[in-house]
PDB file of N, CA and C in Angstrom:
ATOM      1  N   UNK A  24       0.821  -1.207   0.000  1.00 32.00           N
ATOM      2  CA  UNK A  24       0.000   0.000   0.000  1.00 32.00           C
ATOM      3  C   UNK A  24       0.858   1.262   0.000  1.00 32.00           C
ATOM      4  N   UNK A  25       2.183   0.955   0.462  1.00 37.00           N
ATOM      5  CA  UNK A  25       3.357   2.259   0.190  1.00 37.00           C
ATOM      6  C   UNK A  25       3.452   2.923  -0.645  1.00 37.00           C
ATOM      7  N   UNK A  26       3.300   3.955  -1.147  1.00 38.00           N
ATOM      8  CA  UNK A  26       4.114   4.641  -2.014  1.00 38.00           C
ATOM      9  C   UNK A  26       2.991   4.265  -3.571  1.00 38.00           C
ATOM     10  N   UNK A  27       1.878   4.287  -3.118  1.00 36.00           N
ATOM     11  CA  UNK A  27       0.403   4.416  -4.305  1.00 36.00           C
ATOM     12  C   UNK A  27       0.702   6.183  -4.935  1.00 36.00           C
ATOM     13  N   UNK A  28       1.070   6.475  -6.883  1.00 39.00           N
ATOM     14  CA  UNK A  28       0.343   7.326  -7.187  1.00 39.00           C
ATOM     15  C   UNK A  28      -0.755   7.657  -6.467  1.00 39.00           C
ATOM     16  N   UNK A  29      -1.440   8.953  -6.369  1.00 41.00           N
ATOM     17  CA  UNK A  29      -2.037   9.959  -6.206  1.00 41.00           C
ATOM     18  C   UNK A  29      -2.462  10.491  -7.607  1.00 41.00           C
ATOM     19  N   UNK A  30      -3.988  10.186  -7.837  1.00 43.00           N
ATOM     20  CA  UNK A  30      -4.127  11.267  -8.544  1.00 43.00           C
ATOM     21  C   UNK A  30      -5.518  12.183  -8.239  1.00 43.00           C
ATOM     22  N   UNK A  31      -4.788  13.559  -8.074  1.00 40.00           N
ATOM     23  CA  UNK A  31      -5.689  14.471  -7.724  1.00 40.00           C
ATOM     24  C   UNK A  31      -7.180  15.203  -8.435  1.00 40.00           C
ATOM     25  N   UNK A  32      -8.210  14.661  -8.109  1.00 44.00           N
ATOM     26  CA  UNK A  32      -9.528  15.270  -8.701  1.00 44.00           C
ATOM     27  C   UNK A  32     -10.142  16.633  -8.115  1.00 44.00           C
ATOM     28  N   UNK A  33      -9.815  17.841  -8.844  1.00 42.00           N
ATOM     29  CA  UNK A  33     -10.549  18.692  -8.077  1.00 42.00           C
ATOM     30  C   UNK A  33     -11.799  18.724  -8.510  1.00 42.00           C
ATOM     31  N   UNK A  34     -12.725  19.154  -7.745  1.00 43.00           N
ATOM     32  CA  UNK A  34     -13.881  19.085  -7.988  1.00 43.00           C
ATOM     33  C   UNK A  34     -14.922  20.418  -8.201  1.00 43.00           C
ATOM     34  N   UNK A  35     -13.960  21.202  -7.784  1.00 42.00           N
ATOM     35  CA  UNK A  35     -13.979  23.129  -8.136  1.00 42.00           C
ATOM     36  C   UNK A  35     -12.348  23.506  -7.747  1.00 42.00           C
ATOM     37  N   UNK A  36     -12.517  24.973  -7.603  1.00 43.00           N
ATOM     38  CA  UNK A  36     -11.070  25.587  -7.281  1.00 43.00           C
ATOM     39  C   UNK A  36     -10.563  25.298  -6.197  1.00 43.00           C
ATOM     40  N   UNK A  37     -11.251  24.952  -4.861  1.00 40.00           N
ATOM     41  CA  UNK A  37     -10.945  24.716  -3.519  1.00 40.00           C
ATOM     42  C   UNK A  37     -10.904  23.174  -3.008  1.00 40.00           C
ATOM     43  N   UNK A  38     -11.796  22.670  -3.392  1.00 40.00           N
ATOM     44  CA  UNK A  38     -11.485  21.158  -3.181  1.00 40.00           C
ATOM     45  C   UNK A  38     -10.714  20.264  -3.682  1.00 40.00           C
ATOM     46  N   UNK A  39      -9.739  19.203  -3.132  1.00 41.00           N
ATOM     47  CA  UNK A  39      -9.114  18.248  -3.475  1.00 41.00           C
ATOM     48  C   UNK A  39      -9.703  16.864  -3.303  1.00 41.00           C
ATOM     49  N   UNK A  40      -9.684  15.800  -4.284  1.00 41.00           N
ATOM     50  CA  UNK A  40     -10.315  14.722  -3.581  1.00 41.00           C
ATOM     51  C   UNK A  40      -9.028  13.916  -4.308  1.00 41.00           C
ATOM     52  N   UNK A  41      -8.198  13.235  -3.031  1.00 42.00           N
ATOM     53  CA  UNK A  41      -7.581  12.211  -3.769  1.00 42.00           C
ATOM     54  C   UNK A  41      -7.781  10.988  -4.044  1.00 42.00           C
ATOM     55  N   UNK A  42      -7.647  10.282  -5.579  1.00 47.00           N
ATOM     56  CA  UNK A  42      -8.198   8.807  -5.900  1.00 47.00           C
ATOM     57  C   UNK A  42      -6.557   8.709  -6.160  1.00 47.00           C
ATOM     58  N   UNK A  43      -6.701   7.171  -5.380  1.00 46.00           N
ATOM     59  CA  UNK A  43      -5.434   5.848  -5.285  1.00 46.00           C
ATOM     60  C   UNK A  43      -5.482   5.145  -6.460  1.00 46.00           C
ATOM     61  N   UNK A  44      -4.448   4.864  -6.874  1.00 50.00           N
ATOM     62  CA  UNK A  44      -4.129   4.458  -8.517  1.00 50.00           C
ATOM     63  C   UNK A  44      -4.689   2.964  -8.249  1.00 50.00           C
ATOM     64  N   UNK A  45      -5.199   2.581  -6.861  1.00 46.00           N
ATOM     65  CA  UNK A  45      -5.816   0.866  -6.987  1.00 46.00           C
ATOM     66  C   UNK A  45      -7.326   0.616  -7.591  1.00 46.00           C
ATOM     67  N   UNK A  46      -8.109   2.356  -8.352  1.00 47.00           N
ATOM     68  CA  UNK A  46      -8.905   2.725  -8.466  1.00 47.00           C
ATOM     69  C   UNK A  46      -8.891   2.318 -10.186  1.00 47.00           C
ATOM     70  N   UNK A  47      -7.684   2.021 -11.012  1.00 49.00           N
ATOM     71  CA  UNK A  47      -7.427   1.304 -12.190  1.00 49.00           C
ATOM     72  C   UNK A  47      -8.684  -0.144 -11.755  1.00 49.00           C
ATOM     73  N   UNK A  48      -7.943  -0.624 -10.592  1.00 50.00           N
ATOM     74  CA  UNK A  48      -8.416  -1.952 -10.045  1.00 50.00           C
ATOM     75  C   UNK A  48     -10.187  -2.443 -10.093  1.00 50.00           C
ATOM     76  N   UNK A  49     -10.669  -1.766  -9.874  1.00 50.00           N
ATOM     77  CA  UNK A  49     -12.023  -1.097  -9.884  1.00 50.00           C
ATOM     78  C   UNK A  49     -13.120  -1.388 -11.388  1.00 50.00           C
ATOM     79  N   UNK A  50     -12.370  -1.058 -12.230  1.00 51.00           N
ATOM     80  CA  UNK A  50     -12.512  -0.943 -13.534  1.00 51.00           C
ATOM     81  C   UNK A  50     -12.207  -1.871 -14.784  1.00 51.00           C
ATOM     82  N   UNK A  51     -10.752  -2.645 -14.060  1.00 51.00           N
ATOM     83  CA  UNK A  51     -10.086  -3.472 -14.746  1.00 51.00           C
ATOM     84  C   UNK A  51      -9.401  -2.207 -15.674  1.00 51.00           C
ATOM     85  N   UNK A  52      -9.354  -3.160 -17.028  1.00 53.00           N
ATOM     86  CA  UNK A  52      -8.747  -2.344 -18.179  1.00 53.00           C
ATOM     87  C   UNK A  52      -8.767  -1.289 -18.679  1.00 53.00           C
ATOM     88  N   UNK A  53     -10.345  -0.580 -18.321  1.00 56.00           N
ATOM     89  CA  UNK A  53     -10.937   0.225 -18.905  1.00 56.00           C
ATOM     90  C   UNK A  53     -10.953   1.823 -17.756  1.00 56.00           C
ATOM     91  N   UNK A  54      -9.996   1.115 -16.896  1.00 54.00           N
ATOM     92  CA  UNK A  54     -10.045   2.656 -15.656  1.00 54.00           C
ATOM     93  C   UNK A  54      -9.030   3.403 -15.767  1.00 54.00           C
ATOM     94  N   UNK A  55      -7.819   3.189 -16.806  1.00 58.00           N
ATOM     95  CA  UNK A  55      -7.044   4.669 -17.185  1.00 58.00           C
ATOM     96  C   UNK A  55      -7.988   4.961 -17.967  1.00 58.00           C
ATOM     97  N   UNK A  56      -8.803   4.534 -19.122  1.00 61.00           N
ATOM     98  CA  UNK A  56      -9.826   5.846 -20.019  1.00 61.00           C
ATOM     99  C   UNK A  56     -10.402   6.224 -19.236  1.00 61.00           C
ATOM    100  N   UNK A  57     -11.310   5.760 -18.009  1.00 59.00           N
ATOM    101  CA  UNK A  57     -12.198   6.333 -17.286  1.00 59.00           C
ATOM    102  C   UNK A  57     -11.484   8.067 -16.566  1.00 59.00           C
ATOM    103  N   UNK A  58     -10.505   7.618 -16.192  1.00 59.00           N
ATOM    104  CA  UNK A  58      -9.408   8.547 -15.390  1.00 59.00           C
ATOM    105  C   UNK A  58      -9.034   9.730 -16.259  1.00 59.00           C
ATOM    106  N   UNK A  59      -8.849   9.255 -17.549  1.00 62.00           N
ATOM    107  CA  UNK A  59      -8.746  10.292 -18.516  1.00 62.00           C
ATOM    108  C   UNK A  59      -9.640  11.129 -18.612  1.00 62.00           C
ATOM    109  N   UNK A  60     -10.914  10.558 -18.804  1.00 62.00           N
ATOM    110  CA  UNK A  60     -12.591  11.278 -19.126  1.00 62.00           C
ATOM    111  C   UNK A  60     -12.834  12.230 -17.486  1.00 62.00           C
ATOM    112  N   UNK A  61     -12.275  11.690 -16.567  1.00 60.00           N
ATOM    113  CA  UNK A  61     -12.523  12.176 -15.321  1.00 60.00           C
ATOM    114  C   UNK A  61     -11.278  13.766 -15.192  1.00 60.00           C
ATOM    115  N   UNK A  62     -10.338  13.554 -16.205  1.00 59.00           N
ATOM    116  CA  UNK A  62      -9.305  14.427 -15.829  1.00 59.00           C
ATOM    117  C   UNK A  62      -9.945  15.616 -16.376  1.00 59.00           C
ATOM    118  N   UNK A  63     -10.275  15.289 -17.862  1.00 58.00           N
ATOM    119  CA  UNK A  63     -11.158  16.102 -18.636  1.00 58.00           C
ATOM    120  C   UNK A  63     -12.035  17.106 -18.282  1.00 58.00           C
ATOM    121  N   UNK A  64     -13.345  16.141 -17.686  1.00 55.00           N
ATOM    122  CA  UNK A  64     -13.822  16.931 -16.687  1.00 55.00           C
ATOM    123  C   UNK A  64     -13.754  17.989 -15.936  1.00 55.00           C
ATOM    124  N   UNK A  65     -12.900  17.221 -14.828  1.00 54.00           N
ATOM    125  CA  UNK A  65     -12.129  18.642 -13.955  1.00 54.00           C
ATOM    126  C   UNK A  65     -11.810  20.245 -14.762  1.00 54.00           C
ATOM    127  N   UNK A  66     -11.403  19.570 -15.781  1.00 52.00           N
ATOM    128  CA  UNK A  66     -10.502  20.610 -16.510  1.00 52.00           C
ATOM    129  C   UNK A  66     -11.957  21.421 -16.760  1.00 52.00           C
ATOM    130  N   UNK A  67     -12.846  21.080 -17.192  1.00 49.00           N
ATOM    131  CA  UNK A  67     -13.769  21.895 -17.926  1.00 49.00           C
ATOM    132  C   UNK A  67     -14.776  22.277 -16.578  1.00 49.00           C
ATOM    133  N   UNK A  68     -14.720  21.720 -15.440  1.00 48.00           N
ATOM    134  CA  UNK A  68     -15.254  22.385 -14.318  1.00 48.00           C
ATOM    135  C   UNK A  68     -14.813  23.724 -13.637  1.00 48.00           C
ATOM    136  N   UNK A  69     -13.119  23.206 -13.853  1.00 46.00           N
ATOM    137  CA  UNK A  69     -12.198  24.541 -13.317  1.00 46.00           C
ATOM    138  C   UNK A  69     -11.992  25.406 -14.121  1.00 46.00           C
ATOM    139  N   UNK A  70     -12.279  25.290 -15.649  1.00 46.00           N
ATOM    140  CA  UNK A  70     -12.339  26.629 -16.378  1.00 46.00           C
ATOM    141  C   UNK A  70     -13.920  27.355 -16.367  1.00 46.00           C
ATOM    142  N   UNK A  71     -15.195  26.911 -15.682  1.00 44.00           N
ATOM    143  CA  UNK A  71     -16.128  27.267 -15.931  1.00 44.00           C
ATOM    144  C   UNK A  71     -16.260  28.212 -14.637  1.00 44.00           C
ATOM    145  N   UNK A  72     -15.333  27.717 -13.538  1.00 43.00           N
ATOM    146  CA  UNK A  72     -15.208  28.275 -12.545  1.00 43.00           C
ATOM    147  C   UNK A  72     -14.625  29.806 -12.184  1.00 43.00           C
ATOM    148  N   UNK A  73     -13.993  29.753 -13.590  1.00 41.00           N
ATOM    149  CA  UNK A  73     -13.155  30.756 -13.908  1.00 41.00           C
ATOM    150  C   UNK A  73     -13.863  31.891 -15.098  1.00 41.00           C
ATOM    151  N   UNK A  74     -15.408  31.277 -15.181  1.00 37.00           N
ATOM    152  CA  UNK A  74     -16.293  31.995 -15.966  1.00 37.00           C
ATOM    153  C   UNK A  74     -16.384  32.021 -17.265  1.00 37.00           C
ATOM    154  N   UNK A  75     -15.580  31.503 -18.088  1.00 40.00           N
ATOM    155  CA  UNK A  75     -15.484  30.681 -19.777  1.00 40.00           C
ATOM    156  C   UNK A  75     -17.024  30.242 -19.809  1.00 40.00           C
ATOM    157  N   UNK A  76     -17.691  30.417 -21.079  1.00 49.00           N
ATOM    158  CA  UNK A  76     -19.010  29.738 -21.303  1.00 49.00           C
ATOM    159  C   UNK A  76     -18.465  28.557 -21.856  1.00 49.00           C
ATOM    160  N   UNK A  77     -19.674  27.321 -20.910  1.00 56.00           N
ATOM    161  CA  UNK A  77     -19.828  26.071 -21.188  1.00 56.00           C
ATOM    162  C   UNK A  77     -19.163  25.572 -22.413  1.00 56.00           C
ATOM    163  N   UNK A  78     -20.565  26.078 -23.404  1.00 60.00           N
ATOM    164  CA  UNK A  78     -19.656  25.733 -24.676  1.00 60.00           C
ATOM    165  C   UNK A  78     -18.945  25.633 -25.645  1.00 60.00           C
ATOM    166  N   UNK A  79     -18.278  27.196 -25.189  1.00 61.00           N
ATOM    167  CA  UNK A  79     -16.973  27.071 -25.658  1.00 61.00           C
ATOM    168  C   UNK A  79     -15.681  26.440 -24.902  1.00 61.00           C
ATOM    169  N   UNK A  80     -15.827  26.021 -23.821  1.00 57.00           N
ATOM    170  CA  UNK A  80     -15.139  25.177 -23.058  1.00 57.00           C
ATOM    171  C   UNK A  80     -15.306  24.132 -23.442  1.00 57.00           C
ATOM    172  N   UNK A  81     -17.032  23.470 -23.139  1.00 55.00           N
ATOM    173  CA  UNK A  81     -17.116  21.702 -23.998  1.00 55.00           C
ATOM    174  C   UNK A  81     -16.244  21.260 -25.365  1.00 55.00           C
ATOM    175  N   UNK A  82     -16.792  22.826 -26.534  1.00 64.00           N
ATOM    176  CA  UNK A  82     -15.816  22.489 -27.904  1.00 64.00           C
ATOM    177  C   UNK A  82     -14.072  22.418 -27.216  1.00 64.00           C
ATOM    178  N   UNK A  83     -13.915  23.502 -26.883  1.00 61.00           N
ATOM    179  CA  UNK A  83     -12.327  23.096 -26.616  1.00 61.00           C
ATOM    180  C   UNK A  83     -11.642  21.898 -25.977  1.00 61.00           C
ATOM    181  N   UNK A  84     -12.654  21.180 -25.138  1.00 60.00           N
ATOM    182  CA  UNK A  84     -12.136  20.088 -24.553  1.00 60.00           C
ATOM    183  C   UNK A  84     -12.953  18.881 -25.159  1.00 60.00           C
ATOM    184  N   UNK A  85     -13.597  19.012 -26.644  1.00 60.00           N
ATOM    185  CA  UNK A  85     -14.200  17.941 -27.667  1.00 60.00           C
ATOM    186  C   UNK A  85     -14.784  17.292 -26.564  1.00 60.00           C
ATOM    187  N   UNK A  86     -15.752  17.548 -25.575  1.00 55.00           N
ATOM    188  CA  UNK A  86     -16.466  16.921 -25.022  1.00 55.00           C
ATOM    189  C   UNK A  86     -18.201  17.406 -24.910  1.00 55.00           C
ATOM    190  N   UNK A  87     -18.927  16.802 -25.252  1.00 56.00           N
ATOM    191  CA  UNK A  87     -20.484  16.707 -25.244  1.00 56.00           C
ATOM    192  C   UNK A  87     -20.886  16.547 -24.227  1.00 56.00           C
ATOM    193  N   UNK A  88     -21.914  16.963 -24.176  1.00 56.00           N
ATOM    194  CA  UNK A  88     -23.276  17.314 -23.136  1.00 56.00           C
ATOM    195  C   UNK A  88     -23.206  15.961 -21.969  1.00 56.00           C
ATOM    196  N   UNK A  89     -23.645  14.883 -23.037  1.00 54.00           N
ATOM    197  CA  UNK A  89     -23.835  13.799 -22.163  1.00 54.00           C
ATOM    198  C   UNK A  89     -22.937  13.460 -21.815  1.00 54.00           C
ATOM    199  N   UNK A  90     -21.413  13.379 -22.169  1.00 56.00           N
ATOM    200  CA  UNK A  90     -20.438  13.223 -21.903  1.00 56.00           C
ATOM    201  C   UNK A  90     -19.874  13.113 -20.540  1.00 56.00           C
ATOM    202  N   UNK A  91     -20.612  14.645 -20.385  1.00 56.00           N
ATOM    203  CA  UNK A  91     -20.148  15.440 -18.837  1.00 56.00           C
ATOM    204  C   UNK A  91     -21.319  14.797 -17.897  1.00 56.00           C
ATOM    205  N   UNK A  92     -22.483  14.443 -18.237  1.00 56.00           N
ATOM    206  CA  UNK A  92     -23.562  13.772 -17.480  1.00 56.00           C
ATOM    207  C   UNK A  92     -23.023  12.846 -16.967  1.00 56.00           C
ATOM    208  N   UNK A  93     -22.499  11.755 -18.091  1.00 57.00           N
ATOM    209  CA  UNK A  93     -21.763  10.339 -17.633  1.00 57.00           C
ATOM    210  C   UNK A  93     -20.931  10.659 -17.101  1.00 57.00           C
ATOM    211  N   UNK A  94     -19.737  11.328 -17.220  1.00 60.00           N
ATOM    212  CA  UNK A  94     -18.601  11.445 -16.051  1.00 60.00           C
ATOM    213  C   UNK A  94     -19.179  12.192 -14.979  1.00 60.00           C
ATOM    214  N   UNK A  95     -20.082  12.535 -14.571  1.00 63.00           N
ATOM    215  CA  UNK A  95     -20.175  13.617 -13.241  1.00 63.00           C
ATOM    216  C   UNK A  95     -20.658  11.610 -12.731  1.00 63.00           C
ATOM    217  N   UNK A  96     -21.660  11.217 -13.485  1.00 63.00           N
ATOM    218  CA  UNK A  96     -22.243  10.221 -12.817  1.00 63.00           C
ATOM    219  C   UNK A  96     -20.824   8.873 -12.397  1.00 63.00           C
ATOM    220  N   UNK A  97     -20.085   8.920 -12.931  1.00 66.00           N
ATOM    221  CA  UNK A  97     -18.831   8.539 -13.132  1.00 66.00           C
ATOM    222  C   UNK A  97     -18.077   8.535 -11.641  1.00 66.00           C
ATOM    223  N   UNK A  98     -17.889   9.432 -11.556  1.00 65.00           N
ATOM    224  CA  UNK A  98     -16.849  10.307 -10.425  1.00 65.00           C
ATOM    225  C   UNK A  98     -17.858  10.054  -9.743  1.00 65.00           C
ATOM    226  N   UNK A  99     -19.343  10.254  -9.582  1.00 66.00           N
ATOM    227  CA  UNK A  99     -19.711   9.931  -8.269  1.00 66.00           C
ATOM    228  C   UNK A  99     -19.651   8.656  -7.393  1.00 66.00           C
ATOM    229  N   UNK A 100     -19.624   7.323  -8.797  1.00 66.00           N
ATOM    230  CA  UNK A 100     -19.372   6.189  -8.186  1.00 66.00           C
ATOM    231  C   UNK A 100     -17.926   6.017  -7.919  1.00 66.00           C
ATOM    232  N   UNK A 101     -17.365   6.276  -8.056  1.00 65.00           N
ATOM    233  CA  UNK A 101     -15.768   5.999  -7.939  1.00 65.00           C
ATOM    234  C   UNK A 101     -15.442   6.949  -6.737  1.00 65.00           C
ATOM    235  N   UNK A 102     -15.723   7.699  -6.262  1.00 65.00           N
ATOM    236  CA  UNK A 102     -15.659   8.072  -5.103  1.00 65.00           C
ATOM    237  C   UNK A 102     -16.573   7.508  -4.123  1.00 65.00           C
ATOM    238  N   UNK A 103     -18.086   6.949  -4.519  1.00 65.00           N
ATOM    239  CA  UNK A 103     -18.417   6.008  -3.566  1.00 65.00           C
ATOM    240  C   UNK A 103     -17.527   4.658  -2.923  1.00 65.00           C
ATOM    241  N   UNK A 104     -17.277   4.452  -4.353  1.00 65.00           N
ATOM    242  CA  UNK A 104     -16.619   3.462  -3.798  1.00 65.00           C
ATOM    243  C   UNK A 104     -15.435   3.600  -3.005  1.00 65.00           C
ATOM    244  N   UNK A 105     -14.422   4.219  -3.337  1.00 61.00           N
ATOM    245  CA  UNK A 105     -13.543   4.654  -2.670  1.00 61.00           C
ATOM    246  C   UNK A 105     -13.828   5.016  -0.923  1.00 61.00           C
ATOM    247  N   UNK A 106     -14.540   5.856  -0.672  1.00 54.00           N
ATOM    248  CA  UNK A 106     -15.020   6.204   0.430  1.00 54.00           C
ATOM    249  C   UNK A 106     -15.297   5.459   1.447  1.00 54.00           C
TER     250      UNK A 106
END
């Protein structure tokens, strides 16, 4: 359990939530894309935070509507679980 990557999800400008790289584990094969789609996210949460409209943020980060539905719904289970 020593010495687990960290990778950091913010969830706005002030919060940190850290997910343990055993969170691949979770997913099997398919939980670095998940992690990717989740990094994404962030990114387009913390620029909206910063007042950029939606969708010119969504185009810049080639991500769709539902996209962001499924990963919010995403991140919520993966932090359930985690938790």
């Amino acid at each position: 359990m020593k010495n687990l990557p960290i990778w950091v999800i913010k969830t706005n400008g002030i919060n940190h939530v850290p997910v343990p790289s055993q969170f691949y584990h979770l997913f099997g094969i398919n939980g670095k894309k998940y992690l990717k789609q989740a990094e994404q996210l962030v990114l387009f949460w913390n620029f909206t935070n910063f007042g950029l409209r939606s969708r010119r943020m969504r185009e810049k980060q080639n991500l769709k509507k539902s996209e962001l539905v499924y990963n919010r719904i995403l991140i919520a289970k993966i932090l359930k679980l985690l938790s």
